[in-house]
Short mmCIF file of C-alpha atoms and ligand atoms in Angstrom, two decimals:
data_model
loop_
_atom_site.label_atom_id
_atom_site.label_comp_id
_atom_site.label_asym_id
_atom_site.label_seq_id
_atom_site.Cartn_x
_atom_site.Cartn_y
_atom_site.Cartn_z
CA MET S 528 0.16 0.14 0.13
CA GLU S 529 2.80 2.24 0.79
CA LYS S 530 4.02 1.92 -2.97
CA PHE S 531 0.57 2.49 -4.26
CA LYS S 532 0.74 5.86 -2.19
CA LYS S 533 4.07 6.84 -3.58
CA LEU S 534 2.89 6.27 -7.02
CA VAL S 535 -0.49 8.34 -6.51
CA ASP S 536 1.63 11.15 -4.83
CA SER S 537 4.15 11.11 -7.98
CA LEU S 538 1.41 11.27 -10.38
CA ILE S 539 -0.42 14.18 -8.51
CA VAL S 540 2.82 16.22 -8.48
CA TYR S 541 3.60 15.44 -12.10
CA SER S 542 0.11 16.25 -13.38
CA PHE S 543 -0.24 19.42 -11.44
CA PHE S 544 3.28 20.46 -12.71
CA TRP S 545 1.97 19.96 -16.33
CA LEU S 546 -1.37 21.61 -15.50
CA VAL S 547 0.17 24.59 -14.20
CA LEU S 548 2.32 24.86 -17.31
CA ALA S 549 -0.63 24.33 -19.92
CA CYS S 550 -2.76 27.06 -17.80
CA SER S 551 0.33 29.64 -17.72
CA LEU S 552 0.83 28.75 -21.68
CA THR S 553 -2.81 29.60 -22.19
CA VAL S 554 -2.80 32.81 -20.37
CA GLY S 555 0.55 33.78 -21.89
CA VAL S 556 -0.89 33.20 -25.39
CA PHE S 557 -3.77 35.34 -24.57
CA LEU S 558 -1.60 38.24 -23.47
CA LEU S 559 0.62 37.82 -26.31
CA CYS S 560 -2.03 38.02 -28.86
CA ASN S 561 -4.08 40.83 -27.20
CA GLN S 562 -1.26 43.12 -26.14
CA GLN S 563 1.77 42.30 -28.11
CA PHE S 564 -0.04 41.80 -31.42
CA GLU S 565 -2.89 43.96 -30.48
CA LEU S 566 -5.63 41.52 -31.80
CA SER S 567 -9.32 42.07 -30.58
CA LEU S 568 -10.38 40.41 -27.38
CA GLY S 569 -12.54 38.01 -29.10
CA ILE S 570 -9.63 36.69 -31.48
CA SER S 571 -7.17 36.49 -28.71
CA ALA S 572 -9.62 34.38 -26.37
CA ALA S 573 -10.10 32.19 -29.54
CA ILE S 574 -6.40 31.65 -29.97
CA ALA S 575 -5.65 31.25 -26.23
CA LEU S 576 -8.70 28.84 -26.07
CA ALA S 577 -7.14 26.66 -28.89
CA SER S 578 -3.60 26.59 -27.46
CA GLY S 579 -5.18 25.55 -24.06
CA VAL S 580 -6.87 22.79 -25.74
CA LEU S 581 -3.84 21.45 -27.19
CA SER S 582 -2.00 21.74 -24.25
CA SER S 583 -4.72 20.04 -22.09
CA LEU S 584 -4.55 17.20 -24.46
CA LEU S 585 -0.87 17.10 -24.46
CA VAL S 586 -1.02 17.12 -20.35
CA ALA S 587 -3.76 14.26 -20.51
CA ARG S 588 -1.51 12.10 -22.87
CA LEU S 589 1.50 12.65 -20.58
CA THR S 590 -0.20 11.98 -17.32
CA VAL S 591 -1.90 8.89 -19.02
CA LEU S 592 1.34 7.49 -20.15
CA ALA S 593 3.15 8.11 -16.93
CA SER S 594 0.22 6.56 -15.01
CA THR S 595 0.25 3.53 -16.91
CA GLN S 596 4.06 2.74 -17.00
CA ALA S 597 4.00 0.43 -14.23
CA PHE S 598 0.67 -1.20 -15.82
CA ARG S 599 2.46 -1.62 -18.99
CA ALA S 600 5.53 -3.45 -17.47
CA VAL S 601 3.34 -6.01 -15.63
CA TRP S 602 1.54 -6.50 -18.75
CA GLN S 603 4.54 -7.16 -20.71
CA ALA S 604 5.89 -9.60 -17.88
CA VAL S 605 2.71 -11.54 -18.01
CA TRP S 606 3.14 -11.79 -21.59
CA HIS S 607 6.69 -12.84 -21.21
CA VAL S 608 6.08 -15.69 -19.08
CA SER S 609 3.24 -17.05 -21.16
CA PRO S 610 3.72 -20.23 -23.23
CA ASN S 611 4.59 -17.92 -26.18
CA GLY S 612 6.56 -15.38 -24.28
CA ASP S 613 9.83 -16.12 -25.97
CA LEU S 614 8.74 -13.63 -28.51
CA VAL S 615 8.30 -10.77 -26.10
CA PRO S 616 11.30 -9.48 -24.06
CA ALA S 617 11.28 -9.31 -20.10
CA PRO S 618 10.36 -5.84 -19.15
CA LYS S 619 12.97 -3.08 -18.28
CA LEU S 620 12.02 -1.65 -15.03
CA GLY S 621 15.12 0.82 -14.92
CA HIS S 622 13.12 3.23 -17.33
CA ILE S 623 9.95 3.54 -15.20
CA THR S 624 9.77 7.12 -13.68
CA HIS S 625 6.24 6.74 -11.83
CA GLY S 626 5.82 3.58 -9.64
CA ARG S 627 8.88 1.61 -10.33
CA GLU S 628 8.39 0.17 -6.95
CA VAL S 629 4.92 -1.07 -7.56
CA ALA S 630 6.07 -2.53 -10.92
CA GLU S 631 8.96 -4.32 -9.12
CA ALA S 632 6.78 -5.84 -6.71
CA LEU S 633 4.24 -7.01 -9.09
CA ASN S 634 6.84 -8.20 -11.64
CA SER S 635 8.47 -10.42 -9.19
CA GLN S 636 4.94 -11.83 -8.20
CA VAL S 637 4.35 -13.04 -11.80
CA TYR S 638 7.94 -14.46 -12.03
CA ASP S 639 7.26 -16.08 -8.64
CA LEU S 640 4.03 -17.54 -10.08
CA ALA S 641 5.51 -18.41 -13.32
CA SER S 642 8.48 -20.27 -12.01
CA SER S 643 6.06 -22.37 -9.62
CA SER S 644 3.62 -23.06 -12.61
CA PRO S 645 3.74 -26.53 -14.32
CA THR S 646 3.17 -25.16 -17.71
CA LYS S 647 5.95 -22.81 -18.06
CA GLN S 648 9.06 -24.88 -19.65
CA GLU S 649 12.31 -24.66 -17.77
CA PRO S 650 15.24 -24.31 -20.07
CA SER S 651 16.99 -26.92 -18.31
CA ALA S 652 15.72 -29.48 -16.22
CA PRO S 653 16.71 -29.73 -12.41
CA PRO S 654 19.22 -32.52 -11.58
CA SER S 655 17.59 -35.98 -11.43
CA ASN S 656 19.12 -36.47 -8.09
CA LEU S 657 17.39 -33.42 -6.64
CA SER S 658 13.92 -33.31 -6.27
CA ALA S 659 11.77 -29.95 -7.22
CA GLN S 660 11.41 -29.16 -3.34
CA THR S 661 15.10 -28.81 -2.82
CA PRO S 662 16.20 -26.61 0.08
CA VAL S 663 17.07 -23.98 -2.48
CA SER S 664 13.58 -23.81 -4.00
CA LEU S 665 12.13 -23.83 -0.52
CA ILE S 666 14.37 -20.90 0.51
CA GLN S 667 13.04 -18.95 -2.66
CA LYS S 668 9.58 -18.83 -1.43
CA VAL S 669 10.21 -17.10 1.80
CA ASN S 670 11.21 -13.58 2.34
CA ASP S 671 13.34 -12.31 5.18
CA ASN S 672 12.94 -15.59 7.18
CA SER S 673 15.15 -17.28 4.34
CA LEU S 674 18.32 -15.87 6.00
CA SER S 675 17.61 -17.74 9.22
CA LEU S 676 16.41 -20.76 7.24
CA ALA S 677 19.50 -20.74 4.95
CA GLU S 678 21.68 -20.44 8.10
CA LEU S 679 20.09 -23.48 9.23
CA LEU S 680 20.86 -25.57 6.42
CA PRO S 681 23.48 -28.33 6.60
CA ILE S 682 25.03 -27.19 3.22
CA PRO S 683 26.90 -24.12 2.00
CA VAL S 684 24.45 -21.52 0.53
CA ILE S 685 25.45 -18.32 -1.67
CA ALA S 686 22.86 -15.97 -3.07
CA LEU S 687 23.78 -13.36 -5.90
CA ASP S 688 21.83 -10.50 -6.87
CA LYS S 689 20.93 -8.81 -10.14
CA ASN S 690 24.70 -8.01 -10.93
CA GLY S 691 26.26 -11.41 -10.00
CA ASN S 692 27.60 -10.07 -6.66
CA ILE S 693 27.25 -11.95 -3.54
CA SER S 694 24.46 -10.81 -1.48
CA PHE S 695 24.12 -13.49 0.88
CA ALA S 696 26.30 -16.28 2.23
CA ASN S 697 25.39 -18.57 5.29
CA LYS S 698 28.05 -19.21 7.71
CA LEU S 699 28.94 -22.87 6.28
CA ALA S 700 29.22 -21.12 2.91
CA ALA S 701 32.00 -18.83 4.45
CA SER S 702 33.74 -21.45 6.16
CA TYR S 703 33.64 -23.76 3.11
CA CYS S 704 35.14 -21.11 0.89
CA GLY S 705 37.75 -20.25 3.47
CA LEU S 706 36.44 -16.62 3.49
CA ASN S 707 34.83 -14.28 6.05
CA ILE S 708 31.30 -13.33 5.25
CA ASP S 709 32.15 -9.71 5.11
CA GLU S 710 34.99 -10.54 2.69
CA MET S 711 32.38 -12.21 0.43
CA ILE S 712 29.33 -9.73 0.58
CA GLY S 713 29.16 -7.24 -2.39
CA LYS S 714 31.99 -9.18 -4.41
CA SER S 715 31.37 -10.63 -7.67
CA PHE S 716 31.23 -14.53 -7.29
CA ALA S 717 33.87 -15.07 -9.98
CA SER S 718 36.55 -13.04 -8.31
CA CYS S 719 35.88 -14.29 -4.87
CA LEU S 720 35.60 -17.85 -5.59
CA GLN S 721 38.13 -19.40 -7.61
CA MET S 722 36.00 -22.39 -9.43
CA SER S 723 36.97 -24.51 -12.14
CA PHE S 724 34.75 -26.68 -14.20
CA GLN S 725 35.05 -29.75 -16.19
CA ASN S 726 34.07 -27.97 -19.45
CA ASP S 727 33.23 -24.39 -20.83
CA ASP S 728 29.59 -24.71 -19.60
CA THR S 729 30.87 -22.48 -16.54
CA LEU S 730 28.65 -20.88 -13.83
CA GLU S 731 29.60 -17.54 -14.87
CA LYS S 732 28.43 -18.42 -18.61
CA TRP S 733 25.14 -19.58 -17.33
CA VAL S 734 24.48 -16.74 -15.06
CA SER S 735 25.03 -14.17 -17.95
CA GLN S 736 22.91 -16.26 -20.40
CA VAL S 737 19.97 -16.80 -17.92
CA THR S 738 20.31 -13.18 -16.85
CA ALA S 739 19.65 -12.05 -20.49
CA ASN S 740 17.28 -14.68 -21.80
CA SER S 741 15.20 -16.32 -18.89
CA VAL S 742 12.69 -15.65 -16.19
CA SER S 743 13.55 -18.67 -14.11
CA ALA S 744 16.13 -21.39 -14.70
CA HIS S 745 18.24 -24.49 -12.72
CA ASN S 746 21.21 -26.06 -13.65
CA SER S 747 23.79 -28.23 -12.02
CA TRP S 748 27.44 -29.10 -12.58
CA ASP S 749 29.31 -32.26 -11.47
CA ARG S 750 32.84 -32.12 -9.94
CA VAL S 751 33.37 -28.48 -9.52
CA LYS S 752 36.68 -27.63 -8.37
CA LEU S 753 37.22 -24.61 -5.55
CA THR S 754 40.76 -23.66 -5.14
CA SER S 755 41.66 -21.61 -1.81
CA ALA S 756 42.79 -18.00 -2.32
CA ASP S 757 46.53 -19.06 -1.66
CA GLY S 758 46.01 -21.88 -4.38
CA GLN S 759 47.12 -24.64 -1.68
CA THR S 760 44.04 -26.59 -1.28
CA SER S 761 41.15 -27.42 -3.54
CA LYS S 762 37.81 -28.87 -2.54
CA LEU S 763 35.55 -30.89 -5.11
CA PHE S 764 31.72 -30.53 -5.09
CA ASP S 765 28.56 -30.68 -7.17
CA LEU S 766 26.78 -27.11 -7.84
CA PHE S 767 23.27 -26.53 -7.97
CA ALA S 768 22.14 -23.04 -9.10
CA SER S 769 18.41 -21.71 -9.23
CA TYR S 770 17.76 -18.61 -11.05
CA ASN S 771 14.56 -16.38 -10.61
CA LYS S 772 14.51 -12.87 -12.22
CA ASP S 773 13.40 -9.70 -10.25
CA ASN S 774 13.09 -12.00 -7.06
CA SER S 775 11.00 -10.66 -4.42
CA SER S 776 13.65 -11.67 -1.63
CA GLY S 777 16.14 -9.75 -3.75
CA TYR S 778 18.46 -13.02 -4.16
CA GLU S 779 18.40 -13.67 -7.89
CA THR S 780 20.36 -16.77 -8.27
CA LEU S 781 20.96 -19.10 -5.47
CA LEU S 782 23.97 -21.55 -5.10
CA ALA S 783 23.86 -24.61 -3.04
CA ILE S 784 27.02 -26.83 -2.78
CA PHE S 785 27.21 -30.40 -2.20
CA ASP S 786 30.63 -31.54 -1.03
CA HIS S 787 32.12 -34.64 -2.61
CA THR S 788 35.90 -33.87 -1.96
CA SER S 789 36.80 -37.22 -0.48
CA LYS S 790 34.91 -39.41 -2.84
CA TYR S 791 36.07 -37.50 -6.06
CA SER S 792 39.55 -37.05 -4.60
CA SER S 793 39.85 -40.71 -4.05
CA GLU S 794 38.50 -41.37 -7.69
CA ASP S 795 41.30 -39.02 -8.89
CA ASP S 796 43.99 -40.64 -6.74
CA SER S 797 43.01 -43.96 -8.12
CA THR S 798 43.29 -42.87 -11.51
CA SER S 799 46.88 -41.24 -10.69
CA TYR S 800 47.59 -44.71 -9.11
CA VAL S 801 46.35 -46.69 -12.22
CA ALA S 802 48.40 -44.21 -14.48
CA MET S 803 51.55 -45.13 -12.41
CA ALA S 804 51.07 -48.85 -12.72
CA VAL S 805 50.10 -48.54 -16.27
CA HIS S 806 53.24 -46.76 -17.15
CA GLU S 807 55.15 -49.92 -16.62
CA LEU S 808 53.14 -51.80 -19.16
CA ARG S 809 54.42 -49.33 -21.98
CA THR S 810 57.92 -51.33 -22.38
CA PRO S 811 56.60 -54.81 -22.53
CA LEU S 812 53.59 -53.78 -24.60
CA THR S 813 55.99 -52.08 -27.12
CA ILE S 814 58.14 -54.97 -27.35
CA LEU S 815 55.24 -57.46 -27.83
CA ARG S 816 53.86 -55.31 -30.64
CA GLY S 817 57.46 -55.22 -32.30
CA TYR S 818 57.78 -59.14 -32.09
CA ILE S 819 54.20 -59.25 -33.69
CA GLU S 820 55.16 -57.23 -36.44
CA VAL S 821 58.36 -59.18 -37.03
CA PHE S 822 56.44 -62.44 -37.17
CA ASP S 823 53.94 -60.94 -39.51
CA ASP S 824 56.59 -59.76 -41.69
CA GLN S 825 58.81 -62.95 -41.87
CA LEU S 826 55.92 -65.49 -41.44
CA GLY S 827 52.65 -63.61 -42.75
CA SER S 828 53.02 -65.05 -46.40
CA SER S 829 53.50 -68.64 -45.25
CA LEU S 830 50.83 -68.86 -42.75
CA SER S 831 47.36 -70.72 -43.36
CA PRO S 832 44.45 -68.15 -43.56
CA GLU S 833 43.17 -69.34 -40.12
CA LEU S 834 46.68 -68.72 -38.51
CA LYS S 835 46.92 -65.24 -40.40
CA ALA S 836 43.65 -64.36 -38.86
CA PHE S 837 44.84 -65.05 -35.36
CA MET S 838 47.96 -63.06 -36.14
CA SER S 839 45.75 -59.95 -37.15
CA LYS S 840 43.46 -60.29 -33.85
CA MET S 841 46.90 -60.53 -31.68
CA SER S 842 48.11 -57.52 -33.18
CA ALA S 843 44.66 -55.73 -33.05
CA SER S 844 44.33 -56.60 -29.12
CA ALA S 845 48.12 -55.18 -28.57
CA GLN S 846 47.04 -52.07 -30.41
CA ASN S 847 43.87 -51.73 -28.23
CA LEU S 848 45.88 -52.27 -25.09
CA THR S 849 48.35 -49.58 -26.36
CA ALA S 850 45.36 -47.33 -26.93
CA LEU S 851 44.06 -47.80 -23.41
CA VAL S 852 47.44 -47.32 -21.58
CA SER S 853 47.88 -44.16 -23.50
CA ASN S 854 44.60 -43.14 -22.71
CA ILE S 855 45.04 -43.48 -19.04
CA LEU S 856 48.35 -41.86 -19.00
CA ASN S 857 47.06 -38.98 -21.07
CA VAL S 858 44.15 -38.25 -18.66
CA SER S 859 46.43 -38.48 -15.59
CA ARG S 860 48.62 -35.79 -17.73
CA VAL S 861 45.89 -33.51 -18.59
CA ASP S 862 44.62 -33.40 -14.82
CA GLU S 863 48.35 -32.29 -13.87
CA ASN S 864 48.35 -29.93 -16.63
CA GLN S 865 51.15 -31.70 -18.19
CA LEU S 866 49.94 -32.73 -21.49
CA ASN S 867 51.68 -30.42 -23.93
CA LEU S 868 50.93 -30.18 -27.76
CA THR S 869 52.70 -28.74 -30.36
CA LEU S 870 50.59 -27.38 -33.22
CA GLN S 871 52.11 -27.56 -36.63
CA GLU S 872 50.83 -26.74 -40.16
CA ALA S 873 49.43 -29.88 -42.08
CA ASP S 874 47.22 -31.17 -44.66
CA TRP S 875 44.37 -32.68 -42.73
CA ASN S 876 42.99 -35.08 -45.23
CA GLU S 877 46.50 -36.54 -45.32
CA VAL S 878 46.80 -36.73 -41.53
CA LEU S 879 43.28 -38.32 -41.13
CA THR S 880 44.17 -40.77 -44.30
CA THR S 881 47.18 -41.82 -42.23
CA ILE S 882 45.45 -42.38 -38.76
CA CYS S 883 42.42 -44.31 -40.29
CA LYS S 884 45.13 -46.45 -42.05
CA ASP S 885 46.52 -47.27 -38.63
CA LEU S 886 43.22 -48.10 -37.15
CA GLU S 887 42.28 -50.19 -39.94
CA LEU S 888 43.04 -53.55 -38.56
CA ARG S 889 41.31 -52.86 -35.28
CA VAL S 890 38.19 -51.96 -37.03
CA LYS S 891 38.35 -54.96 -39.38
CA VAL S 892 39.02 -57.66 -36.73
CA ARG S 893 35.75 -56.42 -34.95
CA GLY S 894 33.75 -56.89 -38.44
CA LYS S 895 33.54 -53.11 -39.13
CA VAL S 896 34.53 -51.04 -42.40
CA LEU S 897 35.82 -47.48 -42.03
CA GLU S 898 34.94 -45.32 -44.78
CA LEU S 899 36.47 -41.82 -45.49
CA ASP S 900 34.33 -38.96 -47.18
CA LEU S 901 37.04 -36.24 -47.34
CA ALA S 902 35.94 -32.51 -48.47
CA GLN S 903 38.71 -31.58 -51.18
CA GLY S 904 40.42 -27.79 -51.04
CA LEU S 905 40.71 -27.92 -46.96
CA PRO S 906 43.06 -25.07 -45.79
CA ALA S 907 46.02 -26.47 -43.86
CA VAL S 908 45.07 -27.11 -40.17
CA ALA S 909 47.32 -26.21 -37.12
CA VAL S 910 47.42 -29.66 -35.52
CA ASP S 911 49.47 -31.92 -32.99
CA LYS S 912 49.68 -35.26 -34.88
CA ILE S 913 50.34 -37.41 -32.01
CA SER S 914 47.54 -36.12 -29.69
CA ILE S 915 44.72 -35.81 -32.42
CA TYR S 916 45.54 -39.50 -33.27
CA GLU S 917 44.51 -40.09 -29.69
CA VAL S 918 41.28 -38.13 -30.65
CA VAL S 919 40.59 -39.91 -33.95
CA SER S 920 41.36 -43.31 -32.32
CA ASN S 921 39.02 -42.93 -29.35
CA LEU S 922 36.08 -41.82 -31.61
CA VAL S 923 36.47 -44.68 -33.97
CA ASP S 924 36.99 -47.24 -31.20
CA ASN S 925 33.70 -45.96 -29.79
CA ALA S 926 31.91 -46.16 -32.84
CA VAL S 927 33.09 -49.76 -33.20
CA LYS S 928 32.23 -50.47 -29.59
CA TYR S 929 28.87 -49.11 -29.61
CA SER S 930 27.77 -50.39 -32.98
CA PRO S 931 27.21 -54.10 -32.22
CA GLU S 932 24.72 -54.68 -35.07
CA SER S 933 26.07 -52.35 -38.01
CA THR S 934 29.21 -52.41 -39.95
CA LYS S 935 29.67 -49.05 -41.28
CA ILE S 936 31.69 -46.26 -39.74
CA ILE S 937 32.21 -43.22 -41.78
CA ILE S 938 34.49 -40.42 -41.16
CA HIS S 939 33.55 -36.73 -42.79
CA SER S 940 36.00 -34.07 -43.20
CA SER S 941 34.60 -30.39 -44.55
CA LEU S 942 34.96 -26.92 -44.00
CA GLY S 943 33.01 -25.28 -41.39
CA LYS S 944 30.81 -21.92 -41.74
CA ASP S 945 33.34 -20.19 -39.47
CA GLY S 946 36.38 -21.23 -41.47
CA SER S 947 37.43 -24.14 -38.98
CA ILE S 948 38.06 -27.69 -40.44
CA GLU S 949 35.41 -30.01 -39.06
CA THR S 950 35.55 -33.90 -38.67
CA VAL S 951 32.67 -36.34 -37.89
CA VAL S 952 32.87 -39.90 -36.76
CA GLN S 953 29.46 -41.27 -37.86
CA ASP S 954 28.06 -45.00 -36.83
CA PHE S 955 25.00 -46.16 -36.97
CA GLY S 956 25.04 -48.26 -33.82
CA ILE S 957 23.00 -47.94 -30.48
CA GLY S 958 23.02 -44.04 -30.19
CA VAL S 959 22.97 -42.43 -26.79
CA PRO S 960 19.65 -41.16 -24.79
CA GLU S 961 18.95 -37.66 -25.33
CA ASN S 962 19.39 -36.80 -21.21
CA ALA S 963 22.89 -38.37 -21.47
CA ILE S 964 24.10 -36.19 -24.17
CA PRO S 965 25.23 -33.08 -22.10
CA HIS S 966 27.27 -35.40 -19.93
CA LEU S 967 29.31 -37.51 -22.35
CA PHE S 968 32.38 -35.51 -22.28
CA SER S 969 32.63 -35.42 -18.41
CA LYS S 970 35.33 -37.44 -16.60
CA PHE S 971 34.16 -41.04 -15.88
CA TYR S 972 30.69 -40.54 -17.35
CA ARG S 973 29.35 -43.56 -19.10
CA SER S 974 25.74 -43.98 -19.97
CA HIS S 975 23.82 -46.51 -18.15
CA ARG S 976 22.38 -48.29 -20.84
CA SER S 977 25.39 -48.81 -23.14
CA GLY S 978 27.62 -48.93 -19.87
CA LYS S 979 26.12 -51.99 -19.00
CA ARG S 980 26.63 -53.88 -22.24
CA VAL S 981 30.08 -52.60 -23.27
CA GLY S 982 33.36 -52.35 -21.09
CA GLY S 983 35.20 -48.93 -20.92
CA SER S 984 36.50 -46.44 -18.50
CA GLY S 985 34.73 -43.11 -19.26
CA LEU S 986 37.79 -41.41 -19.87
CA GLY S 987 37.84 -41.48 -23.73
CA LEU S 988 35.56 -38.33 -24.43
CA TYR S 989 37.06 -36.29 -21.67
CA LEU S 990 40.39 -36.65 -22.90
CA VAL S 991 39.10 -36.23 -26.58
CA LYS S 992 37.38 -32.88 -25.42
CA ALA S 993 40.60 -31.65 -23.50
CA ILE S 994 42.48 -32.18 -26.53
CA VAL S 995 40.48 -30.75 -29.21
CA VAL S 996 39.92 -27.46 -26.61
CA ALA S 997 43.76 -27.31 -26.43
CA HIS S 998 43.85 -27.22 -30.32
CA GLY S 999 41.40 -24.30 -30.21
CA GLY S 1000 38.64 -26.29 -31.18
CA HIS S 1001 35.45 -27.61 -30.06
CA VAL S 1002 33.44 -31.01 -29.82
CA TRP S 1003 29.83 -31.92 -30.48
CA VAL S 1004 27.71 -34.88 -30.68
CA SER S 1005 24.16 -35.63 -32.47
CA SER S 1006 22.74 -38.66 -31.68
CA LYS S 1007 19.58 -40.87 -31.88
CA GLU S 1008 18.87 -43.91 -29.91
CA GLY S 1009 18.97 -46.92 -32.08
CA GLU S 1010 20.04 -44.89 -35.25
CA GLY S 1011 23.44 -44.06 -34.45
CA SER S 1012 25.72 -41.21 -33.48
CA SER S 1013 27.93 -38.77 -35.00
CA PHE S 1014 30.84 -37.12 -33.03
CA GLY S 1015 32.52 -34.29 -34.47
CA PHE S 1016 35.39 -31.82 -33.66
CA SER S 1017 36.78 -28.82 -35.17
CA LEU S 1018 40.63 -27.77 -35.61
CA GLN S 1019 41.63 -24.22 -36.34
CA PRO S 1020 43.34 -23.39 -39.94
CA PHE S 1021 46.84 -22.85 -39.54
CA SER S 1022 46.40 -19.49 -41.06
CA ALA S 1023 44.48 -18.46 -38.22
CA VAL S 1024 47.04 -19.28 -35.28
CA LYS S 1025 50.25 -19.08 -37.39
CA ASP S 1026 50.99 -15.48 -35.70
CA GLU S 1027 51.43 -17.41 -32.37
CA LEU S 1028 54.47 -19.09 -33.88
CA SER S 1029 57.73 -17.63 -32.27
CA GLY S 1030 60.91 -17.27 -34.33
CA ASP S 1031 62.99 -20.33 -33.31
CA SER S 1032 59.98 -22.90 -32.11
CA SER S 1033 59.16 -25.77 -34.37
CA GLY S 1034 55.47 -25.45 -33.65
CA ILE S 1035 52.76 -23.59 -31.55
CA GLU S 1036 53.10 -24.68 -28.04
CA ARG S 1037 49.68 -25.63 -26.25
CA GLU S 1038 48.90 -27.07 -23.00
CA ALA S 1039 45.47 -29.43 -22.57
CA HIS S 1040 43.39 -28.99 -19.35
CA GLY S 1041 40.99 -30.96 -17.64
CA TRP S 1042 39.71 -27.81 -15.72
CA ILE S 1043 38.07 -24.65 -17.02
CA LYS S 1044 38.24 -21.82 -14.81
CA ASN S 1045 35.56 -19.19 -14.80
CA HIS S 1046 37.92 -16.73 -16.61
CA SER S 1047 39.28 -19.39 -18.67
CA ILE S 1048 41.43 -18.68 -21.88
CA TYR S 1049 39.60 -21.04 -23.76
CA ARG S 1050 36.33 -19.08 -23.20
CA LYS S 1051 35.59 -17.40 -26.73
P1 LIG C 550 33.85 -45.47 -22.31
O1 LIG C 550 33.61 -45.69 -24.00
O2 LIG C 550 35.43 -45.92 -22.04
O3 LIG C 550 32.86 -45.86 -21.53
P2 LIG C 550 33.99 -42.76 -23.45
O4 LIG C 550 34.23 -41.24 -22.54
O5 LIG C 550 34.67 -42.91 -24.54
O6 LIG C 550 33.98 -43.66 -22.19
O7 LIG C 550 32.54 -42.63 -23.61
C1 LIG C 550 31.52 -42.12 -22.45
C2 LIG C 550 30.19 -42.83 -22.73
O8 LIG C 550 29.52 -42.08 -24.02
C3 LIG C 550 30.19 -44.21 -23.25
O9 LIG C 550 30.21 -45.00 -21.92
C4 LIG C 550 28.88 -44.50 -23.85
O10 LIG C 550 27.72 -44.69 -23.06
C5 LIG C 550 28.89 -43.01 -24.73
N1 LIG C 550 29.23 -43.29 -26.11
C6 LIG C 550 30.53 -42.61 -26.49
N2 LIG C 550 30.78 -43.04 -28.00
C7 LIG C 550 29.38 -43.54 -28.29
C8 LIG C 550 28.82 -43.89 -29.41
N3 LIG C 550 29.37 -43.82 -30.49
N4 LIG C 550 27.72 -44.47 -29.50
C9 LIG C 550 26.97 -44.64 -28.34
N5 LIG C 550 27.38 -44.02 -27.04
C10 LIG C 550 28.69 -43.57 -26.91
#
């Protein structure tokens, strides 16, 4: 009611000002006509009357526009949250000169109602392991009491305001982040919390997207890393965020942290341990492969077809084992920021053909055929041949593993719209369920359905992405369950990066990272 009273008072002052101005104008016109131009009393009165009518019309229009500003904003908000609301932008309340508080209060009610309405489509579904009634969504429904409720919650909770600055943090959040609450409040979350994500879908990116385009949204991230200010310690957790535009409580984005440091660290430790153990396999494996090649060279022509097939299988299995060893070693290097690449100029179709020749045997012994569909006239790429081999080999191995029925695998190369060189590995196998697609490139992720049928580590695609991103490219996937999948990646043309080449070096040095910081160099 206080807000309405303020609106009414401001409109009275506004219309009074314009009315006084209109009356003064009418009198002024009359005096001007009668005394300055010496027109008759009747004509002067007629002209003054006409100007009085015109200025009254203007005053009426200005007053009506001013008094309906708040109403128009609420109207626009209602349309914005309606099922076809994507066509109508959210109202900008900053321009409202009369009744901004009323409009803000009513708009936040509209957004609150829309966010709890089951008919409004959310841009992204809440994480499956959290029900709709999570502590965070409960907090959002209450006003000032939310502070004490958030304090009682046994999890770290942080709220951000309109500008992405921290407006609230419960005590657990402050101690979890190793900061005082006072040090956090008012600071931008990105500068205050050193968070790293598994891919370039970072919290900062999401916040700026939803602030621009959404009324309410949820998102979650697995395995987020928080590094302490001195860089000495880090914690690993799952993060859940809920956004509500112009939320009446003043907290637009709420973050809840679910700590899994011990679980995730022990997984990482076991990868490092396995990597250490696997390292010892490299030498005997290389020797084994060498002997198999010698046998094949010396005896291949004299062997019966059956023995020749055994020899091929033996060689393919040794290659598979080498690929697995190198995957594990490379993942551990990526995690420790020790996978270094040297990008050099190369003809991509030539590189791809050489890799495919090498993979041919592995594909053939599992009853598949590898086809190449290469676009001609592609520009030279900037590529690290050793690590890109891992990328293609992982994608082809997956295409083979997850295509039990079909035989064909096609590798396409083409020029992308942005000038990058695109490669797609297409199979006609089991495909990936839609809800699994966003997680495919995360460390250790395995789709439950395919995971049960086929063995694997969940590390291949994680490595693929880290290597491609270090090349300055990106990865994507399109898939339909039961019909097959296409996994693609892009590489930059050499011309786009050649300026990075320093005088005496043989190539452009890059590092592959598993973590993307909020302010990552890889974010474009
Ligand atoms: P792995 O194959 O060892 O499990 P990856 O990281 O290579 O690990 O793949 C992660 C998951 O992605 C796999 O477990 C599988 O569920 C899914 N996947 C990858 N490639 C394909 C494909 N070509 N077809 C269907 N599912 C795939």
